[in-house]
PDB file of C-alpha atoms in Angstrom:
ATOM      1  CA  PHE F  26      -3.309  25.056 -14.896  1.00  0.00           C
ATOM      2  CA  ARG F  27      -3.833  28.692 -14.058  1.00  0.00           C
ATOM      3  CA  PRO F  28      -6.572  29.558 -11.588  1.00  0.00           C
ATOM      4  CA  PRO F  29      -8.779  32.552 -12.400  1.00  0.00           C
ATOM      5  CA  VAL F  30      -7.357  35.891 -11.263  1.00  0.00           C
ATOM      6  CA  THR F  31     -10.021  36.314  -8.581  1.00  0.00           C
ATOM      7  CA  SER F  32      -9.246  32.953  -6.946  1.00  0.00           C
ATOM      8  CA  ARG F  33      -5.432  33.118  -6.984  1.00  0.00           C
ATOM      9  CA  PRO F  34      -5.094  34.140  -3.313  1.00  0.00           C
ATOM     10  CA  MET F  35      -7.405  31.287  -2.263  1.00  0.00           C
ATOM     11  CA  PHE F  36      -5.502  28.892  -4.529  1.00  0.00           C
ATOM     12  CA  LEU F  37      -2.186  29.939  -2.964  1.00  0.00           C
ATOM     13  CA  ILE F  38      -3.578  29.634   0.560  1.00  0.00           C
ATOM     14  CA  GLN F  39      -4.949  26.153  -0.186  1.00  0.00           C
ATOM     15  CA  THR F  40      -1.650  25.110  -1.788  1.00  0.00           C
ATOM     16  CA  LEU F  41       0.264  26.343   1.258  1.00  0.00           C
ATOM     17  CA  LYS F  42      -2.099  24.440   3.572  1.00  0.00           C
ATOM     18  CA  ASN F  43      -1.632  21.254   1.527  1.00  0.00           C
ATOM     19  CA  VAL F  44       2.165  21.557   1.531  1.00  0.00           C
ATOM     20  CA  MET F  45       2.271  22.256   5.272  1.00  0.00           C
ATOM     21  CA  SER F  46      -0.030  19.338   6.092  1.00  0.00           C
ATOM     22  CA  GLY F  47       2.169  17.060   3.966  1.00  0.00           C
ATOM     23  CA  TRP F  48       5.290  18.195   5.820  1.00  0.00           C
ATOM     24  CA  ILE F  49       3.634  17.847   9.229  1.00  0.00           C
ATOM     25  CA  SER F  50       2.415  14.367   8.337  1.00  0.00           C
ATOM     26  CA  THR F  51       5.903  13.289   7.200  1.00  0.00           C
ATOM     27  CA  ILE F  52       7.560  14.715  10.316  1.00  0.00           C
ATOM     28  CA  MET F  53       5.015  13.053  12.617  1.00  0.00           C
ATOM     29  CA  ALA F  54       5.455   9.669  10.889  1.00  0.00           C
ATOM     30  CA  SER F  55       9.243   9.947  11.225  1.00  0.00           C
ATOM     31  CA  LEU F  56       9.050  10.880  14.900  1.00  0.00           C
ATOM     32  CA  LEU F  57       6.640   8.038  15.561  1.00  0.00           C
ATOM     33  CA  LYS F  58       9.045   5.561  13.947  1.00  0.00           C
ATOM     34  CA  LEU F  59      11.919   6.899  16.060  1.00  0.00           C
ATOM     35  CA  ILE F  60       9.858   6.270  19.194  1.00  0.00           C
ATOM     36  CA  ILE F  61       8.285   2.923  18.272  1.00  0.00           C
ATOM     37  CA  ILE F  62      11.242   1.056  16.735  1.00  0.00           C
ATOM     38  CA  PRO F  63      13.320   0.895  19.963  1.00  0.00           C
ATOM     39  CA  ILE F  64      10.250  -0.221  21.915  1.00  0.00           C
ATOM     40  CA  VAL F  65       9.479  -3.017  19.442  1.00  0.00           C
ATOM     41  CA  VAL F  66      13.117  -4.162  19.219  1.00  0.00           C
ATOM     42  CA  ASN F  67      13.412  -4.281  23.031  1.00  0.00           C
ATOM     43  CA  THR F  68      10.117  -6.175  23.281  1.00  0.00           C
ATOM     44  CA  VAL F  69      10.518  -8.857  20.594  1.00  0.00           C
ATOM     45  CA  GLY F  70      14.292  -8.927  20.212  1.00  0.00           C
ATOM     46  CA  LYS F  71      16.638  -8.062  17.382  1.00  0.00           C
ATOM     47  CA  GLU F  72      16.366 -11.434  15.641  1.00  0.00           C
ATOM     48  CA  ILE F  73      12.565 -11.469  15.420  1.00  0.00           C
ATOM     49  CA  TYR F  74      12.412  -7.803  14.446  1.00  0.00           C
ATOM     50  CA  GLY F  75      15.023  -8.464  11.751  1.00  0.00           C
ATOM     51  CA  MET F  76      12.995 -11.389  10.422  1.00  0.00           C
ATOM     52  CA  TRP F  77       9.893  -9.186  10.404  1.00  0.00           C
ATOM     53  CA  LEU F  78      11.688  -6.527   8.360  1.00  0.00           C
ATOM     54  CA  LEU F  79      13.127  -9.035   5.901  1.00  0.00           C
ATOM     55  CA  VAL F  80       9.802 -10.814   5.384  1.00  0.00           C
ATOM     56  CA  PHE F  81       7.910  -7.595   4.777  1.00  0.00           C
ATOM     57  CA  ASN F  82      10.634  -6.289   2.448  1.00  0.00           C
ATOM     58  CA  VAL F  83      10.336  -9.459   0.355  1.00  0.00           C
ATOM     59  CA  ILE F  84       6.538  -9.205   0.331  1.00  0.00           C
ATOM     60  CA  ASN F  85       6.689  -5.513  -0.654  1.00  0.00           C
ATOM     61  CA  TYR F  86       8.104  -6.519  -4.048  1.00  0.00           C
ATOM     62  CA  PHE F  87       4.751  -8.155  -4.822  1.00  0.00           C
ATOM     63  CA  TYR F  88       2.997  -4.782  -4.601  1.00  0.00           C
ATOM     64  CA  MET F  89       4.460  -4.039  -8.044  1.00  0.00           C
ATOM     65  CA  ALA F  90       1.961  -6.564  -9.413  1.00  0.00           C
ATOM     66  CA  ASP F  91      -0.549  -3.689  -9.201  1.00  0.00           C
ATOM     67  CA  ALA F  92       0.935  -2.471 -12.508  1.00  0.00           C
ATOM     68  CA  GLY F  93      -0.550   1.005 -12.038  1.00  0.00           C
ATOM     69  CA  VAL F  94      -4.148  -0.189 -11.733  1.00  0.00           C
ATOM     70  CA  SER F  95      -4.951   1.937  -8.666  1.00  0.00           C
ATOM     71  CA  ASN F  96      -3.705   5.063 -10.466  1.00  0.00           C
ATOM     72  CA  ALA F  97      -5.798   4.168 -13.507  1.00  0.00           C
ATOM     73  CA  ILE F  98      -8.821   3.636 -11.257  1.00  0.00           C
ATOM     74  CA  SER F  99      -8.512   7.134  -9.780  1.00  0.00           C
ATOM     75  CA  ARG F 100      -8.125   8.746 -13.200  1.00  0.00           C
ATOM     76  CA  LEU F 101     -10.983   6.822 -14.833  1.00  0.00           C
ATOM     77  CA  TYR F 102     -13.237   7.140 -11.791  1.00  0.00           C
ATOM     78  CA  ALA F 103     -12.895  10.932 -11.874  1.00  0.00           C
ATOM     79  CA  PHE F 104     -13.484  10.940 -15.644  1.00  0.00           C
ATOM     80  CA  TYR F 105     -16.648   8.794 -15.499  1.00  0.00           C
ATOM     81  CA  LYS F 106     -17.906  10.606 -12.411  1.00  0.00           C
ATOM     82  CA  ALA F 107     -17.592  13.958 -14.221  1.00  0.00           C
ATOM     83  CA  LYS F 108     -19.657  12.533 -17.092  1.00  0.00           C
ATOM     84  CA  ASN F 109     -22.215  10.994 -14.679  1.00  0.00           C
ATOM     85  CA  ASP F 110     -21.692   7.641 -16.397  1.00  0.00           C
ATOM     86  CA  GLU F 111     -22.917   5.271 -13.677  1.00  0.00           C
ATOM     87  CA  ASN F 112     -22.666   2.164 -15.898  1.00  0.00           C
ATOM     88  CA  ARG F 113     -18.972   2.686 -16.600  1.00  0.00           C
ATOM     89  CA  LEU F 114     -18.318   3.558 -12.955  1.00  0.00           C
ATOM     90  CA  SER F 115     -19.890   0.277 -11.881  1.00  0.00           C
ATOM     91  CA  SER F 116     -17.968  -1.654 -14.536  1.00  0.00           C
ATOM     92  CA  LEU F 117     -14.700   0.055 -13.567  1.00  0.00           C
ATOM     93  CA  ILE F 118     -15.102  -0.821  -9.901  1.00  0.00           C
ATOM     94  CA  LEU F 119     -16.197  -4.411 -10.603  1.00  0.00           C
ATOM     95  CA  VAL F 120     -13.371  -5.123 -13.061  1.00  0.00           C
ATOM     96  CA  SER F 121     -10.807  -3.427 -10.798  1.00  0.00           C
ATOM     97  CA  TYR F 122     -11.792  -5.483  -7.769  1.00  0.00           C
ATOM     98  CA  GLY F 123     -11.829  -8.634  -9.884  1.00  0.00           C
ATOM     99  CA  PHE F 124      -8.389  -7.968 -11.339  1.00  0.00           C
ATOM    100  CA  LEU F 125      -6.835  -7.035  -7.995  1.00  0.00           C
ATOM    101  CA  LEU F 126      -8.441 -10.039  -6.304  1.00  0.00           C
ATOM    102  CA  VAL F 127      -7.097 -12.485  -8.916  1.00  0.00           C
ATOM    103  CA  VAL F 128      -3.603 -10.937  -8.804  1.00  0.00           C
ATOM    104  CA  ALA F 129      -3.666 -10.984  -4.977  1.00  0.00           C
ATOM    105  CA  ILE F 130      -4.668 -14.650  -4.884  1.00  0.00           C
ATOM    106  CA  ILE F 131      -1.948 -15.641  -7.370  1.00  0.00           C
ATOM    107  CA  SER F 132       0.643 -13.566  -5.492  1.00  0.00           C
ATOM    108  CA  CYS F 133      -0.348 -15.109  -2.155  1.00  0.00           C
ATOM    109  CA  ILE F 134      -0.060 -18.629  -3.587  1.00  0.00           C
ATOM    110  CA  VAL F 135       3.413 -17.827  -4.942  1.00  0.00           C
ATOM    111  CA  LEU F 136       4.402 -16.277  -1.602  1.00  0.00           C
ATOM    112  CA  PHE F 137       3.050 -19.237   0.377  1.00  0.00           C
ATOM    113  CA  PHE F 138       5.023 -21.757  -1.658  1.00  0.00           C
ATOM    114  CA  SER F 139       8.176 -19.630  -1.580  1.00  0.00           C
ATOM    115  CA  GLU F 140       8.363 -19.443   2.224  1.00  0.00           C
ATOM    116  CA  ASN F 141      11.074 -22.089   2.583  1.00  0.00           C
ATOM    117  CA  PHE F 142      13.116 -20.539  -0.226  1.00  0.00           C
ATOM    118  CA  VAL F 143      12.953 -17.128   1.471  1.00  0.00           C
ATOM    119  CA  PHE F 144      13.932 -18.639   4.837  1.00  0.00           C
ATOM    120  CA  ASP F 145      16.958 -20.336   3.252  1.00  0.00           C
ATOM    121  CA  PHE F 146      17.818 -17.237   1.220  1.00  0.00           C
ATOM    122  CA  ILE F 147      17.955 -14.953   4.274  1.00  0.00           C
ATOM    123  CA  LYS F 148      19.857 -17.630   6.153  1.00  0.00           C
ATOM    124  CA  GLY F 149      17.292 -17.917   8.920  1.00  0.00           C
ATOM    125  CA  ILE F 150      18.459 -18.914  12.361  1.00  0.00           C
ATOM    126  CA  PRO F 151      18.069 -22.672  12.913  1.00  0.00           C
ATOM    127  CA  GLY F 152      15.158 -23.307  15.256  1.00  0.00           C
ATOM    128  CA  SER F 153      13.360 -20.092  14.316  1.00  0.00           C
ATOM    129  CA  GLN F 154      11.367 -21.672  11.459  1.00  0.00           C
ATOM    130  CA  ASN F 155       8.069 -21.532  13.434  1.00  0.00           C
ATOM    131  CA  ILE F 156       8.447 -17.844  14.226  1.00  0.00           C
ATOM    132  CA  PHE F 157       9.420 -17.166  10.615  1.00  0.00           C
ATOM    133  CA  HIS F 158       6.374 -19.128   9.405  1.00  0.00           C
ATOM    134  CA  PHE F 159       4.066 -17.078  11.641  1.00  0.00           C
ATOM    135  CA  ILE F 160       5.571 -13.771  10.461  1.00  0.00           C
ATOM    136  CA  PHE F 161       5.339 -14.922   6.840  1.00  0.00           C
ATOM    137  CA  ILE F 162       1.650 -15.865   7.181  1.00  0.00           C
ATOM    138  CA  VAL F 163       0.905 -12.515   8.841  1.00  0.00           C
ATOM    139  CA  GLY F 164       2.700 -10.804   5.947  1.00  0.00           C
ATOM    140  CA  ILE F 165       0.720 -12.744   3.352  1.00  0.00           C
ATOM    141  CA  VAL F 166      -2.601 -11.896   5.032  1.00  0.00           C
ATOM    142  CA  GLU F 167      -1.600  -8.227   5.293  1.00  0.00           C
ATOM    143  CA  PHE F 168      -0.570  -8.221   1.623  1.00  0.00           C
ATOM    144  CA  PHE F 169      -3.850  -9.820   0.513  1.00  0.00           C
ATOM    145  CA  LEU F 170      -6.022  -7.374   2.444  1.00  0.00           C
ATOM    146  CA  THR F 171      -4.018  -4.296   1.481  1.00  0.00           C
ATOM    147  CA  PHE F 172      -3.633  -5.266  -2.172  1.00  0.00           C
ATOM    148  CA  THR F 173      -7.326  -5.971  -2.736  1.00  0.00           C
ATOM    149  CA  LEU F 174      -8.248  -2.665  -1.069  1.00  0.00           C
ATOM    150  CA  LYS F 175      -6.111  -0.695  -3.553  1.00  0.00           C
ATOM    151  CA  ALA F 176      -9.297  -0.275  -5.596  1.00  0.00           C
ATOM    152  CA  ASN F 177     -10.788   1.664  -2.668  1.00  0.00           C
ATOM    153  CA  ALA F 178      -7.781   3.966  -2.595  1.00  0.00           C
ATOM    154  CA  GLY F 179      -8.165   4.582  -6.335  1.00  0.00           C
ATOM    155  CA  VAL F 180     -11.856   5.429  -5.923  1.00  0.00           C
ATOM    156  CA  ILE F 181     -11.134   7.796  -3.036  1.00  0.00           C
ATOM    157  CA  ARG F 182      -8.437   9.587  -5.037  1.00  0.00           C
ATOM    158  CA  GLY F 183     -10.833   9.753  -7.978  1.00  0.00           C
ATOM    159  CA  GLU F 184     -13.489  11.368  -5.787  1.00  0.00           C
ATOM    160  CA  HIS F 185     -11.039  14.106  -4.821  1.00  0.00           C
ATOM    161  CA  ARG F 186      -9.922  14.983  -8.338  1.00  0.00           C
TER     162      ARG F 186
END
């Protein structure tokens, strides 16, 4: 992609702004983590924080069930939007939500029934099963909500293409 000669300075300025905002955002997120992690660990304790990290790391593997659908949504949304094809836009959004909802439900069922296996696998502390169960349920709910909203992220990216 080569911008027209007359818009190259504007293109370079916009590119520089985008790169700088990306760097600033990454630096701010890193600094925030450096501040928040010690506070959380001192508040809930190392064991509970460790369980939280392990549970959410296990659950993060299920995000691969997306299989690139959110990226396809953004590409197809931009394509159909450019053609003003409202019927295909509606179909794309409906099918995407349906697919992501079904995959999220199946993933949550698998996660729910694998809770005891995960607890045994990470060698959970005896007597901490209730805390682990609570963290696991919170993780499953977070996964379900985030996973089904991936269609929204795809639409938003498609709007900006």
